[in-house]
Amino acid sequence: FHLSVFCSFQIHTWMFAPTAASYFWSRNDSEIRGHLHHPIIGNAFGGGFNDECMMVGERDYSSFLAVPAAVELFKSFGGGGAKAAEVICRRNHDLVVMEALELAEMWGTEIGTSSDMCTSMVMLGLPACFGSTWECANDLQKELKANHPVVINACYPAEGRLWVRLSAAVYNYREEYELFGQAIMLLKSEKEGGELERRDSSKWKNFVSAWKKESRRDIKKESKK
């Protein structure tokens, strides 16, 4: 961090802690830290960034107390330590790129950048029939959430179409992406006046048990390489 001014990341996103657990670091520089303040001003205002963040209203600290256990869980993949991060990152990258390319082929679209520039997230183009405005993006998100077992939180209009952010974590399984792909194909078919047989919804109910059997097994295999 010696060249950085600030560094932050969400522990609840990538290291499995409860929502709101995150990490923030700043260079030990009095001029920089003197300008850092918590957005909610309290009695500790002006006492330093650490003090200002300590007791903020009726905050629930349980997510922060769970961080040590989350870190240990993270380290348990791939043999522990730095190797765990390497195994997880490689597995997530390979999974999201593979699934993004398969979905792009299924939908007749493309990914937003070359696979070697992706980490564990890929921007994936949606079929043109879904429109190209923020209103279209909101409509698609509502339709998928209401009538399909799919929730997409990042859907953006750009270059004449909608783009969805596809990501992968250790708890994601290939069948989830397949169901997402089929849901989009079903809606695409309906918009174009055709018919598409809906996939068996029991596959969605069974993906958790399938993940336990296959996904963790794959990570353990990677850790032995």
mmCIF file of C-alpha atoms in Angstrom:
data_model
loop_
_atom_site.group_PDB
_atom_site.id
_atom_site.type_symbol
_atom_site.label_atom_id
_atom_site.label_comp_id
_atom_site.label_asym_id
_atom_site.label_seq_id
_atom_site.Cartn_x
_atom_site.Cartn_y
_atom_site.Cartn_z
ATOM 1 C CA PHE A 1 0.000 0.000 0.000
ATOM 2 C CA HIS A 2 3.031 2.320 0.189
ATOM 3 C CA LEU A 3 2.087 4.176 -3.034
ATOM 4 C CA SER A 4 -1.638 4.296 -2.328
ATOM 5 C CA VAL A 5 -3.610 7.091 -0.716
ATOM 6 C CA PHE A 6 -6.791 5.093 -0.095
ATOM 7 C CA CYS A 7 -7.743 1.430 -0.316
ATOM 8 C CA SER A 8 -11.138 -0.124 0.358
ATOM 9 C CA PHE A 9 -13.111 -3.256 -0.452
ATOM 10 C CA GLN A 10 -16.286 -4.987 0.633
ATOM 11 C CA ILE A 11 -15.665 -7.935 2.904
ATOM 12 C CA HIS A 12 -19.318 -8.942 2.653
ATOM 13 C CA THR A 13 -19.030 -9.269 -1.134
ATOM 14 C CA TRP A 14 -15.852 -11.312 -1.612
ATOM 15 C CA MET A 15 -15.036 -12.768 1.808
ATOM 16 C CA PHE A 16 -18.479 -14.005 2.899
ATOM 17 C CA ALA A 17 -19.056 -11.740 5.928
ATOM 18 C CA PRO A 18 -22.567 -10.349 6.608
ATOM 19 C CA THR A 19 -23.731 -7.240 4.766
ATOM 20 C CA ALA A 20 -22.055 -3.925 5.719
ATOM 21 C CA ALA A 21 -18.683 -5.420 6.644
ATOM 22 C CA SER A 22 -16.013 -3.566 4.678
ATOM 23 C CA TYR A 23 -12.399 -2.462 4.874
ATOM 24 C CA PHE A 24 -10.961 1.049 4.521
ATOM 25 C CA TRP A 25 -7.311 2.084 4.745
ATOM 26 C CA SER A 26 -5.595 5.404 4.227
ATOM 27 C CA ARG A 27 -1.984 6.459 4.173
ATOM 28 C CA ASN A 28 -0.658 7.508 7.603
ATOM 29 C CA ASP A 29 -0.446 11.147 6.635
ATOM 30 C CA SER A 30 -1.817 13.830 8.958
ATOM 31 C CA GLU A 31 -2.814 16.095 6.060
ATOM 32 C CA ILE A 32 -4.799 13.288 4.360
ATOM 33 C CA ARG A 33 -6.399 11.900 7.505
ATOM 34 C CA GLY A 34 -7.281 15.371 8.696
ATOM 35 C CA HIS A 35 -9.739 15.620 5.806
ATOM 36 C CA LEU A 36 -11.343 12.209 6.376
ATOM 37 C CA HIS A 37 -14.684 12.258 8.172
ATOM 38 C CA HIS A 38 -17.509 9.804 8.665
ATOM 39 C CA PRO A 39 -20.604 10.898 6.656
ATOM 40 C CA ILE A 40 -22.687 10.768 9.869
ATOM 41 C CA ILE A 41 -21.432 13.461 12.241
ATOM 42 C CA GLY A 42 -21.552 12.673 15.959
ATOM 43 C CA ASN A 43 -19.955 13.636 19.265
ATOM 44 C CA ALA A 44 -16.580 12.345 18.078
ATOM 45 C CA PHE A 45 -16.402 14.707 15.088
ATOM 46 C CA GLY A 46 -12.937 16.157 14.781
ATOM 47 C CA GLY A 47 -11.400 13.484 16.987
ATOM 48 C CA GLY A 48 -9.937 11.512 14.088
ATOM 49 C CA PHE A 49 -11.356 9.135 11.510
ATOM 50 C CA ASN A 50 -11.144 6.058 13.751
ATOM 51 C CA ASP A 51 -13.001 7.706 16.639
ATOM 52 C CA GLU A 52 -15.653 9.125 14.309
ATOM 53 C CA CYS A 53 -16.410 5.627 13.001
ATOM 54 C CA MET A 54 -16.641 3.903 16.367
ATOM 55 C CA MET A 55 -20.088 4.711 17.764
ATOM 56 C CA VAL A 56 -22.464 5.827 15.027
ATOM 57 C CA GLY A 57 -26.090 5.874 16.130
ATOM 58 C CA GLU A 58 -27.644 2.447 16.702
ATOM 59 C CA ARG A 59 -25.279 0.576 14.413
ATOM 60 C CA ASP A 60 -25.346 -3.220 14.516
ATOM 61 C CA TYR A 61 -21.747 -4.384 14.968
ATOM 62 C CA SER A 62 -22.436 -8.087 14.430
ATOM 63 C CA SER A 63 -21.233 -7.970 10.801
ATOM 64 C CA PHE A 64 -17.833 -6.693 11.946
ATOM 65 C CA LEU A 65 -17.594 -9.279 14.717
ATOM 66 C CA ALA A 66 -18.107 -11.972 12.075
ATOM 67 C CA VAL A 67 -15.108 -10.828 9.991
ATOM 68 C CA PRO A 68 -12.500 -13.102 11.690
ATOM 69 C CA ALA A 69 -14.666 -16.159 11.004
ATOM 70 C CA ALA A 70 -15.205 -14.992 7.415
ATOM 71 C CA VAL A 71 -11.459 -14.644 6.905
ATOM 72 C CA GLU A 72 -10.876 -18.161 8.246
ATOM 73 C CA LEU A 73 -13.530 -19.514 5.879
ATOM 74 C CA PHE A 74 -11.871 -17.709 2.979
ATOM 75 C CA LYS A 75 -8.490 -19.169 3.916
ATOM 76 C CA SER A 76 -9.953 -22.682 4.092
ATOM 77 C CA PHE A 77 -10.279 -22.787 0.293
ATOM 78 C CA GLY A 78 -7.193 -23.835 -1.611
ATOM 79 C CA GLY A 79 -5.107 -24.836 1.365
ATOM 80 C CA GLY A 80 -5.030 -21.505 3.186
ATOM 81 C CA GLY A 81 -3.179 -18.224 3.042
ATOM 82 C CA ALA A 82 -2.156 -16.606 -0.235
ATOM 83 C CA LYS A 83 -2.836 -19.868 -2.075
ATOM 84 C CA ALA A 84 -6.508 -19.611 -1.162
ATOM 85 C CA ALA A 85 -6.820 -16.238 -2.848
ATOM 86 C CA GLU A 86 -5.032 -17.548 -5.941
ATOM 87 C CA VAL A 87 -7.244 -20.627 -6.208
ATOM 88 C CA ILE A 88 -10.460 -18.686 -5.648
ATOM 89 C CA CYS A 89 -9.547 -15.932 -8.112
ATOM 90 C CA ARG A 90 -8.558 -18.418 -10.814
ATOM 91 C CA ARG A 91 -11.675 -20.525 -10.319
ATOM 92 C CA ASN A 92 -13.991 -17.502 -10.338
ATOM 93 C CA HIS A 93 -12.324 -15.996 -13.412
ATOM 94 C CA ASP A 94 -12.527 -19.229 -15.376
ATOM 95 C CA LEU A 95 -16.162 -19.782 -14.387
ATOM 96 C CA VAL A 96 -17.452 -16.297 -15.211
ATOM 97 C CA VAL A 97 -15.573 -16.080 -18.531
ATOM 98 C CA MET A 98 -16.731 -19.531 -19.629
ATOM 99 C CA GLU A 99 -20.357 -18.813 -18.721
ATOM 100 C CA ALA A 100 -20.299 -15.320 -20.242
ATOM 101 C CA LEU A 101 -19.029 -16.674 -23.555
ATOM 102 C CA GLU A 102 -21.639 -19.450 -23.540
ATOM 103 C CA LEU A 103 -24.454 -16.988 -22.803
ATOM 104 C CA ALA A 104 -23.185 -14.594 -25.474
ATOM 105 C CA GLU A 105 -23.312 -17.426 -27.995
ATOM 106 C CA MET A 106 -26.789 -18.461 -26.809
ATOM 107 C CA TRP A 107 -28.146 -14.916 -27.093
ATOM 108 C CA GLY A 108 -26.217 -13.891 -30.193
ATOM 109 C CA THR A 109 -24.426 -11.067 -28.373
ATOM 110 C CA GLU A 110 -20.901 -10.402 -27.072
ATOM 111 C CA ILE A 111 -18.914 -9.674 -23.937
ATOM 112 C CA GLY A 112 -17.773 -6.126 -23.317
ATOM 113 C CA THR A 113 -14.033 -6.776 -23.213
ATOM 114 C CA SER A 114 -11.493 -9.497 -23.882
ATOM 115 C CA SER A 115 -11.444 -12.340 -21.365
ATOM 116 C CA ASP A 116 -7.861 -11.643 -20.293
ATOM 117 C CA MET A 117 -8.981 -8.222 -19.032
ATOM 118 C CA CYS A 118 -11.673 -9.722 -16.781
ATOM 119 C CA THR A 119 -11.259 -10.813 -13.183
ATOM 120 C CA SER A 120 -14.385 -12.352 -11.645
ATOM 121 C CA MET A 121 -16.826 -9.988 -13.395
ATOM 122 C CA VAL A 122 -17.781 -9.605 -17.066
ATOM 123 C CA MET A 123 -20.052 -7.131 -18.838
ATOM 124 C CA LEU A 124 -22.332 -9.120 -21.142
ATOM 125 C CA GLY A 125 -24.565 -7.717 -23.854
ATOM 126 C CA LEU A 126 -28.266 -8.609 -23.822
ATOM 127 C CA PRO A 127 -30.346 -9.187 -26.970
ATOM 128 C CA ALA A 128 -31.387 -5.961 -28.697
ATOM 129 C CA CYS A 129 -35.098 -6.716 -28.217
ATOM 130 C CA PHE A 130 -34.839 -5.686 -24.562
ATOM 131 C CA GLY A 131 -34.224 -2.060 -25.496
ATOM 132 C CA SER A 132 -31.475 0.395 -24.676
ATOM 133 C CA THR A 133 -32.723 2.793 -21.966
ATOM 134 C CA TRP A 134 -32.710 2.928 -18.175
ATOM 135 C CA GLU A 135 -36.463 2.366 -18.232
ATOM 136 C CA CYS A 136 -35.946 -0.819 -20.268
ATOM 137 C CA ALA A 137 -33.318 -1.971 -17.783
ATOM 138 C CA ASN A 138 -35.685 -1.433 -14.856
ATOM 139 C CA ASP A 139 -38.507 -3.247 -16.643
ATOM 140 C CA LEU A 140 -36.291 -6.256 -17.342
ATOM 141 C CA GLN A 141 -35.077 -6.424 -13.743
ATOM 142 C CA LYS A 142 -38.657 -6.311 -12.442
ATOM 143 C CA GLU A 143 -39.821 -9.001 -14.882
ATOM 144 C CA LEU A 144 -36.999 -11.386 -14.002
ATOM 145 C CA LYS A 145 -37.486 -10.878 -10.267
ATOM 146 C CA ALA A 146 -41.271 -11.259 -10.379
ATOM 147 C CA ASN A 147 -41.642 -14.211 -12.747
ATOM 148 C CA HIS A 148 -38.289 -16.018 -12.837
ATOM 149 C CA PRO A 149 -35.838 -17.197 -10.171
ATOM 150 C CA VAL A 150 -33.363 -14.515 -11.263
ATOM 151 C CA VAL A 151 -32.221 -11.211 -9.754
ATOM 152 C CA ILE A 152 -29.828 -8.941 -11.646
ATOM 153 C CA ASN A 153 -28.563 -5.912 -9.750
ATOM 154 C CA ALA A 154 -26.378 -4.385 -12.448
ATOM 155 C CA CYS A 155 -28.037 -3.716 -15.798
ATOM 156 C CA TYR A 156 -26.935 -0.708 -17.862
ATOM 157 C CA PRO A 157 -27.755 0.828 -21.255
ATOM 158 C CA ALA A 158 -24.773 1.488 -23.549
ATOM 159 C CA GLU A 159 -23.952 1.355 -27.252
ATOM 160 C CA GLY A 160 -27.542 0.753 -28.306
ATOM 161 C CA ARG A 161 -28.336 -2.202 -26.032
ATOM 162 C CA LEU A 162 -28.551 -3.292 -22.400
ATOM 163 C CA TRP A 163 -25.553 -4.803 -20.645
ATOM 164 C CA VAL A 164 -25.625 -6.996 -17.567
ATOM 165 C CA ARG A 165 -22.761 -7.485 -15.154
ATOM 166 C CA LEU A 166 -22.057 -11.180 -14.690
ATOM 167 C CA SER A 167 -19.963 -12.185 -11.685
ATOM 168 C CA ALA A 168 -18.751 -15.347 -9.986
ATOM 169 C CA ALA A 169 -17.915 -16.253 -6.395
ATOM 170 C CA VAL A 170 -17.090 -19.583 -4.762
ATOM 171 C CA TYR A 171 -20.758 -20.203 -3.982
ATOM 172 C CA ASN A 172 -21.875 -19.785 -7.608
ATOM 173 C CA TYR A 173 -22.591 -22.862 -9.680
ATOM 174 C CA ARG A 174 -22.869 -23.326 -13.451
ATOM 175 C CA GLU A 175 -26.553 -24.187 -13.298
ATOM 176 C CA GLU A 176 -27.361 -20.676 -12.047
ATOM 177 C CA TYR A 177 -25.996 -19.163 -15.254
ATOM 178 C CA GLU A 178 -27.857 -21.732 -17.348
ATOM 179 C CA LEU A 179 -31.138 -20.758 -15.683
ATOM 180 C CA PHE A 180 -30.387 -17.084 -16.271
ATOM 181 C CA GLY A 181 -29.638 -17.807 -19.916
ATOM 182 C CA GLN A 182 -32.864 -19.731 -20.387
ATOM 183 C CA ALA A 183 -34.893 -17.012 -18.643
ATOM 184 C CA ILE A 184 -33.535 -14.426 -21.085
ATOM 185 C CA MET A 185 -34.235 -16.733 -24.039
ATOM 186 C CA LEU A 186 -37.801 -17.253 -22.816
ATOM 187 C CA LEU A 187 -38.425 -13.509 -22.544
ATOM 188 C CA LYS A 188 -36.732 -12.917 -25.896
ATOM 189 C CA SER A 189 -38.985 -15.494 -27.503
ATOM 190 C CA GLU A 190 -42.075 -13.903 -25.960
ATOM 191 C CA LYS A 191 -41.039 -10.453 -27.194
ATOM 192 C CA GLU A 192 -40.499 -11.813 -30.686
ATOM 193 C CA GLY A 193 -43.819 -13.666 -30.696
ATOM 194 C CA GLY A 194 -42.389 -17.180 -30.557
ATOM 195 C CA GLU A 195 -42.533 -20.009 -28.053
ATOM 196 C CA LEU A 196 -39.892 -21.569 -25.898
ATOM 197 C CA GLU A 197 -40.415 -24.417 -23.505
ATOM 198 C CA ARG A 198 -39.742 -23.368 -19.937
ATOM 199 C CA ARG A 199 -37.032 -25.394 -18.270
ATOM 200 C CA ASP A 200 -37.923 -27.595 -15.299
ATOM 201 C CA SER A 201 -38.016 -25.297 -12.259
ATOM 202 C CA SER A 202 -36.888 -28.139 -10.011
ATOM 203 C CA LYS A 203 -33.370 -27.569 -11.357
ATOM 204 C CA TRP A 204 -33.301 -24.280 -9.481
ATOM 205 C CA LYS A 205 -34.333 -25.958 -6.214
ATOM 206 C CA ASN A 206 -31.605 -28.551 -6.588
ATOM 207 C CA PHE A 207 -28.670 -26.332 -7.516
ATOM 208 C CA VAL A 208 -27.589 -25.821 -3.868
ATOM 209 C CA SER A 209 -27.085 -29.522 -3.259
ATOM 210 C CA ALA A 210 -25.377 -29.847 -6.625
ATOM 211 C CA TRP A 211 -23.000 -27.036 -5.697
ATOM 212 C CA LYS A 212 -22.050 -28.771 -2.455
ATOM 213 C CA LYS A 213 -21.174 -31.928 -4.356
ATOM 214 C CA GLU A 214 -19.440 -30.454 -7.410
ATOM 215 C CA SER A 215 -18.278 -26.895 -6.843
ATOM 216 C CA ARG A 216 -16.401 -27.516 -3.606
ATOM 217 C CA ARG A 217 -14.975 -30.682 -5.095
ATOM 218 C CA ASP A 218 -13.615 -28.655 -8.011
ATOM 219 C CA ILE A 219 -11.973 -26.137 -5.673
ATOM 220 C CA LYS A 220 -10.361 -28.922 -3.648
ATOM 221 C CA LYS A 221 -8.950 -30.381 -6.870
ATOM 222 C CA GLU A 222 -7.529 -26.985 -7.800
ATOM 223 C CA SER A 223 -5.897 -26.617 -4.395
ATOM 224 C CA LYS A 224 -3.939 -29.845 -4.927
ATOM 225 C CA LYS A 225 -2.399 -28.692 -8.215
#
